[in-house]
Amino acid sequence: MSRQVLLQTQCSQCGATAFERRGDGFIVCTYCYSVYKLPPDPKTSRVVIQKGANVVIGKTANITIKGSVEIEAGAHVQVDGKIEIIEAASPEAVAVAKARLQKVGQ
């Protein structure tokens, strides 16, 4: 187990609020040792549309995706509605984009 995790939740077995994080995506209650799966981090959640998929998003669709989207080669995706993707780029990616934009503006 690695570091201690402070969550705004209680162990359903003993009521404790202190947990240890394991490297496999689980946490362990530090009092009764019950094991729980961590919910996915919304910053790293991903949507993957795999090869062979046929996805049609209709005209009246209003979709918000919190995380990244990956569309594999060979997937067909048709978007007629609105999709909002909420994901902050890394500082490195922002720096590269700014440098590229400066070159275009010259």
XYZ file of N, CA, C and O in Angstrom:
424
model
N 0.836 -1.181 0.000
C 0.000 0.000 0.000
C 0.876 1.237 0.000
O 1.936 1.247 0.590
N 0.377 2.267 -0.665
C 1.192 3.467 -0.733
C 0.735 4.498 0.284
O 0.806 4.251 1.473
N 0.220 5.586 -0.154
C -0.051 6.683 0.769
C -1.468 6.643 1.321
O -2.352 5.994 0.789
N -1.665 7.405 2.396
C -2.988 7.470 3.009
C -3.875 8.382 2.182
O -3.442 9.395 1.658
N -5.131 8.014 2.055
C -6.085 8.744 1.249
C -7.169 9.303 2.162
O -7.718 8.581 2.977
N -7.454 10.572 2.024
C -8.545 11.172 2.776
C -9.713 11.338 1.824
O -9.642 12.082 0.859
N -10.775 10.620 2.072
C -11.951 10.673 1.226
C -13.116 11.255 2.007
O -13.157 11.180 3.225
N -14.068 11.809 1.292
C -15.286 12.279 1.936
C -16.302 11.146 1.911
O -17.400 11.282 1.414
N -15.894 10.026 2.429
C -16.752 8.853 2.486
C -16.402 8.071 3.741
O -15.385 8.314 4.362
N -17.262 7.155 4.069
C -17.024 6.316 5.240
C -16.982 4.863 4.814
O -17.653 4.466 3.860
N -16.235 4.089 5.542
C -16.218 2.648 5.343
C -17.616 2.130 5.683
O -18.163 2.453 6.739
N -18.186 1.354 4.772
C -19.540 0.839 5.017
C -19.559 -0.230 6.106
O -20.619 -0.564 6.628
N -18.396 -0.737 6.481
C -18.330 -1.787 7.499
C -18.153 -1.215 8.902
O -18.868 -1.586 9.807
N -17.181 -0.289 9.056
C -16.873 0.193 10.409
C -17.104 1.693 10.607
O -17.065 2.176 11.725
N -17.309 2.440 9.511
C -17.567 3.872 9.645
C -16.330 4.750 9.607
O -16.433 5.970 9.685
N -15.147 4.177 9.491
C -13.906 4.967 9.448
C -13.848 5.800 8.167
O -14.523 5.504 7.177
N -13.022 6.841 8.194
C -12.855 7.694 7.014
C -11.412 7.739 6.536
O -11.076 8.548 5.681
N -10.557 6.884 7.060
C -9.156 6.850 6.642
C -8.911 5.588 5.821
O -9.293 4.488 6.206
N -8.259 5.774 4.663
C -8.003 4.673 3.741
C -6.565 4.726 3.254
O -5.949 5.783 3.235
N -6.038 3.579 2.873
C -4.725 3.486 2.231
C -4.960 3.145 0.768
O -5.792 2.292 0.447
N -4.227 3.795 -0.118
C -4.353 3.538 -1.551
C -3.412 2.416 -1.952
O -2.243 2.424 -1.601
N -3.934 1.428 -2.672
C -3.096 0.375 -3.234
C -2.755 0.746 -4.661
O -3.419 1.581 -5.263
N -1.751 0.142 -5.226
C -1.328 0.453 -6.584
C -2.228 -0.105 -7.666
O -2.066 0.203 -8.830
N -3.221 -0.911 -7.303
C -4.074 -1.553 -8.304
C -5.437 -0.892 -8.458
O -6.374 -1.494 -8.984
N -5.601 0.343 -7.978
C -6.871 1.039 -8.124
C -7.854 0.783 -7.003
O -9.015 1.156 -7.092
N -7.401 0.147 -5.926
C -8.272 -0.120 -4.791
C -7.774 0.654 -3.586
O -6.612 1.058 -3.520
N -8.671 0.865 -2.618
C -8.293 1.466 -1.341
C -8.696 0.496 -0.236
O -9.604 -0.317 -0.405
N -7.994 0.596 0.897
C -8.232 -0.302 2.027
C -8.488 0.547 3.272
O -7.736 1.478 3.561
N -9.547 0.228 3.980
C -9.844 0.907 5.235
C -8.702 0.629 6.213
O -8.287 -0.518 6.383
N -8.183 1.675 6.839
C -7.046 1.493 7.745
C -7.459 0.907 9.101
O -6.607 0.570 9.901
N -8.758 0.778 9.337
C -9.222 0.229 10.603
C -9.644 -1.227 10.491
O -9.173 -2.075 11.232
N -10.550 -1.535 9.549
C -11.042 -2.926 9.464
C -10.513 -3.656 8.228
O -10.782 -4.831 8.053
N -9.774 -2.960 7.381
C -9.127 -3.532 6.192
C -10.103 -3.974 5.093
O -9.761 -4.780 4.249
N -11.310 -3.429 5.089
C -12.223 -3.670 3.968
C -11.636 -3.006 2.722
O -10.997 -1.959 2.805
N -11.844 -3.630 1.573
C -11.270 -3.153 0.318
C -12.370 -2.559 -0.551
O -13.445 -3.137 -0.703
N -12.083 -1.398 -1.146
C -13.032 -0.702 -2.016
C -12.346 -0.333 -3.320
O -11.148 -0.050 -3.346
N -13.124 -0.282 -4.396
C -12.598 0.175 -5.680
C -12.773 1.687 -5.740
O -13.841 2.201 -5.433
N -11.709 2.366 -6.142
C -11.787 3.812 -6.291
C -12.630 4.166 -7.503
O -12.530 3.517 -8.548
N -13.455 5.197 -7.404
C -14.168 5.643 -8.593
C -13.168 6.252 -9.571
O -12.118 6.750 -9.159
N -13.451 6.208 -10.875
C -12.511 6.774 -11.832
C -12.355 8.275 -11.632
O -13.298 8.959 -11.269
N -11.159 8.742 -11.832
C -10.863 10.165 -11.730
C -11.471 10.863 -12.933
O -11.151 10.530 -14.074
N -12.352 11.848 -12.733
C -12.990 12.492 -13.874
C -12.001 13.197 -14.793
O -12.281 13.422 -15.956
N -10.838 13.525 -14.281
C -9.832 14.175 -15.133
C -9.215 13.185 -16.109
O -8.670 13.578 -17.126
N -9.267 11.908 -15.771
C -8.639 10.920 -16.636
C -9.635 9.983 -17.297
O -9.251 9.050 -17.959
N -10.918 10.219 -17.079
C -11.923 9.367 -17.717
C -11.783 9.478 -19.226
O -11.462 10.523 -19.767
N -12.048 8.369 -19.919
C -11.891 8.346 -21.367
C -13.075 7.658 -22.020
O -13.639 6.746 -21.475
N -13.355 8.119 -23.208
C -14.301 7.434 -24.082
C -13.473 6.907 -25.234
O -12.729 7.654 -25.872
N -13.562 5.606 -25.496
C -12.836 4.997 -26.605
C -13.861 4.391 -27.545
O -14.649 3.536 -27.146
N -13.853 4.850 -28.787
C -14.717 4.284 -29.822
C -13.822 3.394 -30.661
O -12.920 3.873 -31.344
N -14.056 2.103 -30.579
C -13.144 1.132 -31.175
C -13.426 0.902 -32.657
O -14.509 1.189 -33.157
N -12.415 0.351 -33.310
C -12.489 -0.008 -34.725
C -13.743 -0.841 -34.978
O -14.062 -1.745 -34.213
N -14.452 -0.502 -36.046
C -15.660 -1.237 -36.399
C -16.930 -0.654 -35.806
O -18.031 -1.050 -36.190
N -16.807 0.281 -34.873
C -17.994 0.890 -34.261
C -18.689 1.806 -35.261
O -18.053 2.410 -36.129
N -19.998 1.906 -35.144
C -20.785 2.818 -35.958
C -21.614 3.657 -34.999
O -22.620 3.190 -34.466
N -21.181 4.898 -34.748
C -21.821 5.764 -33.765
C -22.459 6.939 -34.494
O -21.791 7.641 -35.249
N -23.757 7.134 -34.267
C -24.475 8.270 -34.850
C -25.049 9.080 -33.702
O -25.805 8.569 -32.881
N -24.681 10.352 -33.656
C -25.185 11.262 -32.632
C -26.196 12.176 -33.327
O -25.824 12.976 -34.181
N -27.455 12.005 -32.987
C -28.560 12.684 -33.668
C -28.570 14.192 -33.485
O -27.873 14.753 -32.644
N -29.417 14.857 -34.306
C -29.515 16.320 -34.327
C -29.872 16.921 -32.981
O -29.418 18.006 -32.653
N -30.697 16.260 -32.202
C -31.146 16.829 -30.930
C -30.267 16.426 -29.750
O -30.555 16.787 -28.617
N -29.193 15.688 -30.018
C -28.298 15.244 -28.940
C -27.562 16.427 -28.331
O -27.179 17.378 -29.016
N -27.386 16.381 -27.042
C -26.624 17.386 -26.302
C -25.782 16.625 -25.294
O -26.229 16.324 -24.193
N -24.542 16.292 -25.671
C -23.694 15.385 -24.902
C -22.525 16.149 -24.290
O -21.891 16.964 -24.960
N -22.226 15.854 -23.026
C -21.037 16.388 -22.363
C -20.170 15.203 -21.979
O -20.623 14.286 -21.309
N -18.908 15.239 -22.409
C -17.939 14.202 -22.066
C -16.884 14.856 -21.200
O -16.234 15.808 -21.627
N -16.715 14.354 -19.989
C -15.706 14.894 -19.079
C -14.516 13.954 -19.115
O -14.499 12.934 -18.458
N -13.531 14.297 -19.887
C -12.358 13.456 -20.072
C -11.969 13.457 -21.535
O -12.340 14.342 -22.292
N -11.253 12.450 -21.949
C -10.747 12.422 -23.312
C -11.590 11.508 -24.185
O -12.328 10.666 -23.699
N -11.477 11.720 -25.486
C -12.165 10.891 -26.462
C -11.127 10.378 -27.438
O -10.302 11.138 -27.941
N -11.165 9.080 -27.690
C -10.265 8.471 -28.670
C -11.126 7.711 -29.667
O -11.962 6.894 -29.287
N -10.936 8.023 -30.950
C -11.656 7.324 -31.999
C -10.619 6.557 -32.800
O -9.755 7.143 -33.439
N -10.710 5.229 -32.725
C -9.734 4.390 -33.409
C -9.998 4.380 -34.915
O -11.139 4.561 -35.355
N -8.935 4.168 -35.690
C -9.066 4.039 -37.139
C -10.019 2.894 -37.435
O -9.963 1.853 -36.791
N -10.903 3.102 -38.391
C -11.863 2.065 -38.742
C -13.199 2.226 -38.046
O -14.118 1.454 -38.298
N -13.340 3.220 -37.180
C -14.621 3.506 -36.536
C -15.321 4.592 -37.350
O -14.681 5.481 -37.902
N -16.633 4.504 -37.432
C -17.417 5.520 -38.132
C -18.200 6.305 -37.096
O -18.985 5.728 -36.337
N -17.969 7.627 -37.049
C -18.661 8.477 -36.090
C -19.292 9.634 -36.858
O -18.603 10.375 -37.561
N -20.606 9.761 -36.725
C -21.339 10.841 -37.378
C -21.946 11.707 -36.282
O -22.694 11.223 -35.437
N -21.613 12.999 -36.302
C -22.103 13.914 -35.270
C -23.006 14.949 -35.931
O -22.542 15.777 -36.711
N -24.290 14.887 -35.625
C -25.244 15.884 -36.115
C -25.673 16.820 -34.990
O -26.153 17.906 -35.239
N -25.517 16.377 -33.748
C -25.922 17.164 -32.585
C -24.743 17.888 -31.966
O -23.731 18.145 -32.613
N -24.876 18.197 -30.696
C -23.860 18.971 -29.969
C -23.096 18.054 -29.023
O -23.689 17.294 -28.258
N -21.765 18.119 -29.094
C -20.901 17.406 -28.155
C -19.978 18.433 -27.518
O -19.319 19.205 -28.209
N -19.921 18.419 -26.208
C -19.019 19.284 -25.460
C -18.022 18.372 -24.759
O -18.408 17.488 -24.000
N -16.741 18.589 -25.034
C -15.694 17.785 -24.400
C -14.980 18.678 -23.396
O -14.473 19.734 -23.751
N -14.952 18.232 -22.164
C -14.330 19.018 -21.099
C -13.063 18.312 -20.665
O -13.105 17.275 -20.007
N -11.941 18.883 -21.077
C -10.646 18.305 -20.715
C -9.594 19.401 -20.803
O -9.487 20.069 -21.824
N -8.857 19.582 -19.766
C -7.770 20.555 -19.772
C -6.538 19.927 -20.397
O -6.179 18.799 -20.073
N -5.938 20.637 -21.304
C -4.704 20.158 -21.925
C -3.551 20.290 -20.935
O -3.590 21.098 -20.009
N -2.502 19.519 -21.171
C -1.330 19.598 -20.308
C -0.602 20.913 -20.572
O -0.720 21.486 -21.661
N 0.154 21.400 -19.603
C 0.906 22.637 -19.823
C 1.867 22.536 -21.016
O 2.065 23.507 -21.744
N 2.424 21.342 -21.239
C 3.334 21.154 -22.371
C 2.590 21.331 -23.699
O 3.080 21.978 -24.617
N 1.393 20.754 -23.799
C 0.604 20.869 -25.023
C 0.197 22.306 -25.274
O 0.208 22.776 -26.424
N -0.137 23.043 -24.226
C -0.502 24.452 -24.377
C 0.697 25.255 -24.869
O 0.571 26.097 -25.761
N 1.884 24.990 -24.324
C 3.089 25.705 -24.751
C 3.386 25.449 -26.228
O 3.730 26.373 -26.979
N 3.256 24.200 -26.668
C 3.490 23.860 -28.077
C 2.482 24.578 -28.967
O 2.826 25.129 -30.007
N 1.205 24.576 -28.556
C 0.161 25.236 -29.344
C 0.413 26.735 -29.447
O 0.272 27.326 -30.527
N 0.817 27.364 -28.351
C 1.102 28.803 -28.384
C 2.259 29.112 -29.311
O 2.213 30.076 -30.074
N 3.312 28.291 -29.262
C 4.462 28.501 -30.142
C 4.053 28.353 -31.602
O 4.466 29.134 -32.461
N 3.218 27.364 -31.892
C 2.739 27.136 -33.255
C 1.886 28.313 -33.737
O 1.999 28.750 -34.873
N 1.040 28.837 -32.848
C 0.192 29.962 -33.209
C 1.009 31.234 -33.471
O 0.685 32.025 -34.350
N 2.079 31.415 -32.713
C 2.949 32.576 -32.921
C 3.602 32.516 -34.299
O 3.718 33.515 -34.983
N 4.010 31.323 -34.735
C 4.629 31.157 -36.054
C 3.625 31.452 -37.161
O 3.968 32.053 -38.164
N 2.385 31.029 -36.967
C 1.350 31.252 -37.972
C 1.040 32.746 -38.082
O 0.819 33.259 -39.183
N 1.057 33.448 -36.969
C 0.732 34.876 -36.946
C 1.820 35.768 -37.513
O 1.601 36.941 -37.774
N 2.997 35.255 -37.774
C 4.117 36.089 -38.253
C 4.011 36.335 -39.734
O 3.566 35.678 -40.548
